[in-house]
Coordinates of C-alpha atoms and ligand atoms in Angstrom, one line a residue:
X89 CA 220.2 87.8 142.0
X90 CA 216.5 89.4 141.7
X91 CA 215.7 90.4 138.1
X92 CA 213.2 93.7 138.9
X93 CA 212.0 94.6 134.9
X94 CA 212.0 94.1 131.4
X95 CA 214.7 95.9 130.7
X96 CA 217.3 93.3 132.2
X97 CA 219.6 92.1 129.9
X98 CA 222.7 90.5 131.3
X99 CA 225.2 89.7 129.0
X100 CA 224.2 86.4 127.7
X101 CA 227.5 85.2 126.1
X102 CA 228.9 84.6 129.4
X103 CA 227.6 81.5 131.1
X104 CA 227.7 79.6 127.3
X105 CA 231.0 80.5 127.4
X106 CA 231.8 79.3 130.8
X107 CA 230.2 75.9 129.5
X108 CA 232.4 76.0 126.7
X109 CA 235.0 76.3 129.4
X110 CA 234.0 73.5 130.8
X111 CA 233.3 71.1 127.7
X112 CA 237.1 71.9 126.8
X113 CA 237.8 70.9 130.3
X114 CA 236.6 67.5 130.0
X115 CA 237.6 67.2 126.1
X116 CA 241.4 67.7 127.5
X117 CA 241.0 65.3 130.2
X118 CA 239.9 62.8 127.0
X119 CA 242.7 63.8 125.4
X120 CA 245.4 62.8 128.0
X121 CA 244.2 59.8 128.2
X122 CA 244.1 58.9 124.6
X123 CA 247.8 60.1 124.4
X124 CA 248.4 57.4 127.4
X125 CA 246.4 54.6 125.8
X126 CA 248.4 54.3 122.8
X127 CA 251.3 53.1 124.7
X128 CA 249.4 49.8 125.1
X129 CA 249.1 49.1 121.6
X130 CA 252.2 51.8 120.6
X131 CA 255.6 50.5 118.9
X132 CA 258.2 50.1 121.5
X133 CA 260.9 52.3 120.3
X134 CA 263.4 50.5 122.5
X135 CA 262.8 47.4 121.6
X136 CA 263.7 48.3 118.0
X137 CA 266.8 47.8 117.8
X138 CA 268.6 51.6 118.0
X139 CA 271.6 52.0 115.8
X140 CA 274.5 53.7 116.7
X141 CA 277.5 55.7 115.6
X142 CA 276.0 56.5 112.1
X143 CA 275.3 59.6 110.1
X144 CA 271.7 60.5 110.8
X145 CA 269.8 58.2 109.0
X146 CA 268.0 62.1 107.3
X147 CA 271.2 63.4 106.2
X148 CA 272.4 60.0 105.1
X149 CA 269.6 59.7 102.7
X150 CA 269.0 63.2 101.9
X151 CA 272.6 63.1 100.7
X152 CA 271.9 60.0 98.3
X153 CA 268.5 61.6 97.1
X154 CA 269.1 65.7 96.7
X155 CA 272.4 66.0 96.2
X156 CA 273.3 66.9 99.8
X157 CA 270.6 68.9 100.9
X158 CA 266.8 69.0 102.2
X159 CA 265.0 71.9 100.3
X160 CA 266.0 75.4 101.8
X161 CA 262.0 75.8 102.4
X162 CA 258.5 75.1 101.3
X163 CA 258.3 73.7 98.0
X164 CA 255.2 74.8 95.7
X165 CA 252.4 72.7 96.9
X166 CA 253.7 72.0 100.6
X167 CA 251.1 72.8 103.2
X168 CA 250.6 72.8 107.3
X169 CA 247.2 72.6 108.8
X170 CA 245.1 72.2 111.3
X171 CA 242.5 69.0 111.1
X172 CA 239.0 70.2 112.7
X173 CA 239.6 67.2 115.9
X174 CA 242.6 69.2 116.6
X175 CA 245.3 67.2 114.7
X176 CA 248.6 69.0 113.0
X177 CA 248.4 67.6 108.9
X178 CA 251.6 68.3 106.4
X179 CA 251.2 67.8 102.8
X180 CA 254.5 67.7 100.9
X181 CA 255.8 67.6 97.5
X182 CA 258.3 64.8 96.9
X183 CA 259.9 65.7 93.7
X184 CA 261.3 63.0 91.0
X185 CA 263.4 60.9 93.1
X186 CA 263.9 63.4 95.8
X187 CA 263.8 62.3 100.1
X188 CA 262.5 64.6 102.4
X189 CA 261.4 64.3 105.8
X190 CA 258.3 65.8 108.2
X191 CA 259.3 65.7 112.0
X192 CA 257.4 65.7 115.2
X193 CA 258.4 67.0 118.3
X194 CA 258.0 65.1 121.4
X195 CA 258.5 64.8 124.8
X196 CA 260.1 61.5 126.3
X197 CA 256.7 59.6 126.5
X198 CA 254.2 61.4 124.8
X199 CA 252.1 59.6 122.5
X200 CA 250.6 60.1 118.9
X201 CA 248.2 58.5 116.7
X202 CA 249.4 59.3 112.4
X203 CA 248.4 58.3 109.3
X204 CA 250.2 59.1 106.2
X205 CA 249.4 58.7 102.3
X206 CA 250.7 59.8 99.1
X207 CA 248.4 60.7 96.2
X208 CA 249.2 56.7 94.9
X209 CA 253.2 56.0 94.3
X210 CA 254.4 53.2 96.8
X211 CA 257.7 55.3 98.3
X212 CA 260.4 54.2 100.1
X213 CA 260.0 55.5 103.9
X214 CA 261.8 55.5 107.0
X215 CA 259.7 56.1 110.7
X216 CA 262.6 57.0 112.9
X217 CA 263.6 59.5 115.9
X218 CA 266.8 61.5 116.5
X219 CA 267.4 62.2 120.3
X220 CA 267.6 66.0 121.3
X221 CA 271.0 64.4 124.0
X222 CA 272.7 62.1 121.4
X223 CA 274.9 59.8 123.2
X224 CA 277.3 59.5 120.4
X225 CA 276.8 62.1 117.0
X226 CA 274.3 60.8 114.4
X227 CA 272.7 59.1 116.9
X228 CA 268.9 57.9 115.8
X229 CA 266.2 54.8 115.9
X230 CA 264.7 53.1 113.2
X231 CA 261.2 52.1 113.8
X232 CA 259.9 51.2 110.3
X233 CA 261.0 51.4 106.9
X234 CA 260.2 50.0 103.4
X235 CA 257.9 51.1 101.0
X236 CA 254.6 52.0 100.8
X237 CA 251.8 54.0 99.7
X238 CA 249.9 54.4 103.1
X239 CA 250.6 53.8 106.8
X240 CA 249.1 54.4 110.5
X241 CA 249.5 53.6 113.8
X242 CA 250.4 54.9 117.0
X243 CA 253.6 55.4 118.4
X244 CA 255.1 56.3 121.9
X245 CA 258.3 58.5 122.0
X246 CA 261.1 56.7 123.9
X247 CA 262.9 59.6 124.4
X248 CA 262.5 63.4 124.1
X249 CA 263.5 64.9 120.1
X250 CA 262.4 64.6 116.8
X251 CA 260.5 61.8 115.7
X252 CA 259.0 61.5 111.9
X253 CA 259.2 60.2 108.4
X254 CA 261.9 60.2 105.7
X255 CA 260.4 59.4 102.1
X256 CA 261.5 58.9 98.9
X257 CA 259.8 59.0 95.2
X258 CA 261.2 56.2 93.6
X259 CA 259.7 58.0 90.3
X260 CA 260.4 60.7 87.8
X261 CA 256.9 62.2 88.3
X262 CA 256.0 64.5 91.6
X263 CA 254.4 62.7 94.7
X264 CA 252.4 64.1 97.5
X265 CA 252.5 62.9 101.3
X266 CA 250.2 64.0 103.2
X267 CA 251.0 63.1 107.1
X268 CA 248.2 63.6 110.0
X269 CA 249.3 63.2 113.5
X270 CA 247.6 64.0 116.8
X271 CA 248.0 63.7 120.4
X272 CA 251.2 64.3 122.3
X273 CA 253.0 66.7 119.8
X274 CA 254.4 69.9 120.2
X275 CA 255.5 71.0 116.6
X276 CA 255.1 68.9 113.4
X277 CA 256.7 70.1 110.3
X278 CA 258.7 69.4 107.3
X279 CA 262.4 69.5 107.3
X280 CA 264.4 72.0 105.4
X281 CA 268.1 72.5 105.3
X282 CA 268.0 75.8 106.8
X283 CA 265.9 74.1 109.8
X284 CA 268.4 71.1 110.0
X285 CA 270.9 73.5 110.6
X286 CA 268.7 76.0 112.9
X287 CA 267.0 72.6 115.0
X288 CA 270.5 71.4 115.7
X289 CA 272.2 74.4 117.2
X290 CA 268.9 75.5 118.8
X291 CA 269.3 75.1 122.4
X292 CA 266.0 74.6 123.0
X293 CA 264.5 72.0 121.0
X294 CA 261.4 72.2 121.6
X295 CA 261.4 75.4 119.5
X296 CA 263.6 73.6 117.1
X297 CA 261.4 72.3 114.0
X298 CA 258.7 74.5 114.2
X299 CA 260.3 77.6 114.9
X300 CA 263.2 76.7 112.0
X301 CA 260.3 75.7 109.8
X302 CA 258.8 79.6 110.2
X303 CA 262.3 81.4 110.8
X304 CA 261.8 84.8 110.3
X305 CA 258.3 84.6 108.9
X306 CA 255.4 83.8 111.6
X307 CA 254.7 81.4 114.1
X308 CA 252.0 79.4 115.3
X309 CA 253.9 76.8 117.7
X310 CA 250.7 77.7 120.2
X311 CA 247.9 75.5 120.0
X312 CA 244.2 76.7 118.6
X313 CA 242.9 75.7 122.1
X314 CA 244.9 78.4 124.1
X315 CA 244.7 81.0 120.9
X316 CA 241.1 80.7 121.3
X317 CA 240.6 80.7 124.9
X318 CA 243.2 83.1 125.6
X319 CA 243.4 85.8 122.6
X320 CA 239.7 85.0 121.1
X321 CA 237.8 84.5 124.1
X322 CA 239.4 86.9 125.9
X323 CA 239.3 89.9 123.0
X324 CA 235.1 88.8 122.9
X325 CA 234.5 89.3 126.8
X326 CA 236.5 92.4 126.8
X327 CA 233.4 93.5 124.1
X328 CA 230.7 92.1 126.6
X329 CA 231.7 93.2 129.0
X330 CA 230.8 96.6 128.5
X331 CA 227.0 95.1 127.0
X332 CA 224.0 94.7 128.8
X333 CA 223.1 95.7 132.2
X334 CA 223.7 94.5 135.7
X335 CA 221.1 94.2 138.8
X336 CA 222.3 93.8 142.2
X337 CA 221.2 95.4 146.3
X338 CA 221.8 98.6 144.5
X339 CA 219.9 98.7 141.4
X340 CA 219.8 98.3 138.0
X341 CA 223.4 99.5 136.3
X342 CA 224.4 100.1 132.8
X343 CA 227.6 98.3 131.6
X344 CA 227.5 100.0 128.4
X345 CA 230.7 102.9 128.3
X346 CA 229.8 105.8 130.0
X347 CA 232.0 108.7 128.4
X348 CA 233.7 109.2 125.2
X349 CA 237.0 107.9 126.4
X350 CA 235.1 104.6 127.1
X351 CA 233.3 104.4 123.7
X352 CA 237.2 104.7 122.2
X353 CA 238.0 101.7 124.4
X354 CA 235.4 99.9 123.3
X355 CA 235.9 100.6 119.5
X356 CA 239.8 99.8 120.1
X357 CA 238.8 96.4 121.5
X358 CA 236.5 95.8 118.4
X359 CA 238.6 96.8 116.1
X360 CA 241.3 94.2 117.8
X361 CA 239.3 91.3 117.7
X362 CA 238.4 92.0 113.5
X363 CA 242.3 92.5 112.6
X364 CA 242.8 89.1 115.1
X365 CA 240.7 87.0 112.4
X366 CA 243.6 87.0 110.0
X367 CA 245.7 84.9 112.9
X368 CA 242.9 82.2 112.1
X369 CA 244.3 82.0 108.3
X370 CA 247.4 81.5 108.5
X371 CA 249.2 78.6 107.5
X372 CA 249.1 76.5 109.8
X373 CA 246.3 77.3 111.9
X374 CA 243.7 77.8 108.6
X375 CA 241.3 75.0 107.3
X376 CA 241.5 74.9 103.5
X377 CA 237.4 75.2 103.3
X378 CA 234.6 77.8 102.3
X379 CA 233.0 77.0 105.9
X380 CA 236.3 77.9 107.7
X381 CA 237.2 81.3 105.6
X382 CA 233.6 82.4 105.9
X383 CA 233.3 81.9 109.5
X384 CA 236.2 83.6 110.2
X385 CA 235.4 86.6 107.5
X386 CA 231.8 87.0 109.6
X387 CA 233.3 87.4 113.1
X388 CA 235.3 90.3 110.9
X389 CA 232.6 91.7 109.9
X390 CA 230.9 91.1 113.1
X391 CA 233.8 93.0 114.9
X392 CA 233.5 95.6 112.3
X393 CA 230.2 96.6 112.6
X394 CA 230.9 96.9 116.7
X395 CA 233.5 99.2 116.0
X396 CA 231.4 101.6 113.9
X397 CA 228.2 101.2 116.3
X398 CA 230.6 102.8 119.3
X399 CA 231.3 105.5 117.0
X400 CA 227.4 106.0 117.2
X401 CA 227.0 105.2 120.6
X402 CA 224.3 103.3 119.9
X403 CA 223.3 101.4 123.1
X404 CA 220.9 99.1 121.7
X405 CA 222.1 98.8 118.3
X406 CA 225.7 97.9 119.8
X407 CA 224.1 95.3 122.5
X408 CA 222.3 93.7 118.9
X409 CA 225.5 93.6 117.4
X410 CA 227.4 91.9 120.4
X411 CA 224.9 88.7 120.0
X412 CA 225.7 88.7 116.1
X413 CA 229.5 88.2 117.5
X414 CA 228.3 85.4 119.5
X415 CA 226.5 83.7 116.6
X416 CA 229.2 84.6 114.4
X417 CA 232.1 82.7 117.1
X418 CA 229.7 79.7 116.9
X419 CA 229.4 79.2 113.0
X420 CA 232.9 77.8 113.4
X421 CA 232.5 76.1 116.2
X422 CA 228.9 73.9 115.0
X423 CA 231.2 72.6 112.2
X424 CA 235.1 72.8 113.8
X425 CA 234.7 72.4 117.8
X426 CA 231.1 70.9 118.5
X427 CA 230.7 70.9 121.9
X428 CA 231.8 74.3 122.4
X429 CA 229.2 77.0 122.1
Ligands
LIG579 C1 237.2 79.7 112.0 C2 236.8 78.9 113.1 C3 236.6 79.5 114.5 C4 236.1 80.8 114.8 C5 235.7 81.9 113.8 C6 236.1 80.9 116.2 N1 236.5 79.7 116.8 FE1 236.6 79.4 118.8 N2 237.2 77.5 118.4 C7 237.5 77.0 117.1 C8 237.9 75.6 117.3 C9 238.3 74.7 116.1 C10 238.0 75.3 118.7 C11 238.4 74.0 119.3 C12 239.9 74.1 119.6 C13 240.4 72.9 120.3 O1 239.9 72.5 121.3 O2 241.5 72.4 119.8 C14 237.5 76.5 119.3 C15 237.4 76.7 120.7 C16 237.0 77.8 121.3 C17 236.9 78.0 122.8 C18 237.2 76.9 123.8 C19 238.7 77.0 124.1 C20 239.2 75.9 125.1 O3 239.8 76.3 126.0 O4 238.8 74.7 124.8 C21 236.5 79.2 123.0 C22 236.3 79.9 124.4 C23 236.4 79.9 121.8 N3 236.7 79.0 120.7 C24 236.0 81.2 121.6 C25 235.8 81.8 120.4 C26 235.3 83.1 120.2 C27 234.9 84.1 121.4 C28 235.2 83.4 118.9 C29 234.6 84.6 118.2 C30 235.1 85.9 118.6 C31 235.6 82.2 118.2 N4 236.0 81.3 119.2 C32 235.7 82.0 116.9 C33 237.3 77.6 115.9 C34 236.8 78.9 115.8

């Protein structure tokens, strides 16, 4: 490609984004393995003894703590997020003497790495999996109980279903358990009775926890990765691409729109991208911190001011702005995603 004059700007967002393309590339490769390591130093579910032929150890407990039932849904303080190295974190409120349980779902082999606290209390816990296929009803396997204020590890699912923690506050006074796991997990949420209910007559159940855990609200079961290379990164190129200018056998050529109808385009994609942001706070996706809500309030205002600079049709002004979304994409990602520009 011959660059003939000053003028030439091609849209610069492009090749960084290929790299970050690429960087994610290998990062997932990393990940993979890391999900296959832990199965050298994993517990081996099968080897735990499995129990049969018993009320799920969940609803056994839940029965002896609450009463009969898990909460109907979130309990004040009760929070899903996303850690910044791409782990899934719950934080739950255990209320005086209360059991509940936070559930991963797994695929038959995948492995996690998880770490779990509460805010001090030792509580009685129970690490255990329920099959999606039970061979006989209330089929589950224990793979660690007693009572504790902190645990981690890594673990390797022996079969496909839900695999997590029962706790319960031995006290009269609230506790909080926060849970972080990461690797080889589809959904990871807290149990509550509607979901018991919804998981178990679910048909698929993969969808199971996480979908019962949002019923009828929103859902984020897809990961940040694809959400940003596939709605973010795609809503952004759709705005470059109609920046800069192109030189080929040809000539020079604008890729700035050329009519009205193309301006509307254009302000339609930018006003996309700035009503997208809010998928970025919801719970589940969001980081609770001033870094993460301000990044995500400038590639607002960022996709703001390219809407109302195609209602000028200003070439240059709208080419200025376009780098601004660039920089704006990239305050997240120095703190959130480094490596990805
Ligand atoms: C509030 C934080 C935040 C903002 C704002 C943000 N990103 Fe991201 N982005 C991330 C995080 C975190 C990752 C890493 C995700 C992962 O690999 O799990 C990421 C990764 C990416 C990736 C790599 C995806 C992949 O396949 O690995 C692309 C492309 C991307 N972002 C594009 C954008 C664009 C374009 C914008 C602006 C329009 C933007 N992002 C704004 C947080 C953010």
């Amino acid at each position: 490609m011959t660059a003939t004059g000053p003028e030439i700007v091609a849209p610069p967002t492009l090749r960084r984004l290929n790299t970050a393309v690429l960087i994610a590339t290998v990062a997932a490769a990393a990940i993979t393995v890391a999900a296959v390591l832990p199965a050298e130093y994993g517990v081996d579910p099968t080897g735990i003894g499995r129990v049969l032929g018993l009320t799920p150890m969940g609803e056994r407990r839940i029965a002896q703590a609450n009463g009969g039932k898990a909460p109907a849904g979130p309990v004040a303080g009760d929070a899903i997020t996303t850690t910044p190295d791409g782990g899934r974190r719950v934080r739950i409120v255990l209320g005086p003497y209360a059991g509940r349980e936070v559930k991963a779902v797994m695929k038959a082999g995948a492995g996690m790495t998880y770490r779990w606290s509460t805010d001090g209390v030792a509580v009685e816990f129970e690490f255990h999996g329920e099959p999606d296929t039970p061979t006989t009803p209330g089929d589950y396997s224990s793979y660690e109980k007693g009572t504790k204020a902190s645990a981690q590890g890594s673990f390797k699912a022996g079969f496909a279903g839900h695999h997590g923690w029962f706790w319960k506050n031995p006290t009269a006074k609230p506790v909080v358990v926060t849970a972080t796991v990461k690797g080889g997990v589809e959904s990871f949420a807290p149990i509550y009775a509607k979901g018991v209910a919804a998981a178990a007559d679910a048909a698929t159940p993969v969808a199971g926890a996480a979908a019962s855990a949002n019923a009828g609200r929103y859902n984020t079961d897809l990961p940040l990765k694809t959400v940003m290379s596939a709605v973010f990164g795609h809503a952004a190129q759709e705005i470059w691409k109609r920046q800069g200018y192109m030189s080929d056998a040809t000539g020079l050529h604008s890729l700035f729109p050329k009519d009205a109808e193309e301006w509307k385009l254009a302000e339609n994609d930018a006003l996309s991208l700035a009503e997208m942001t809010n998928i970025l706070l919801l719970p589940g996706r969001r980081v609770d911190e001033k870094a993460w809500i301000d990044s995500v309030a400038g590639v607002r205002r960022s996709a703001l001011t390219l809407a109302a600079l195609t209602r000028k049709q200003n070439k240059d002004a709208y080419l200025e702005a376009g780098l601004k979304l660039n920089d704006a994409c990239n305050a997240c990602h120095v703190q959130y995603a480094p490596g990805v520009e």
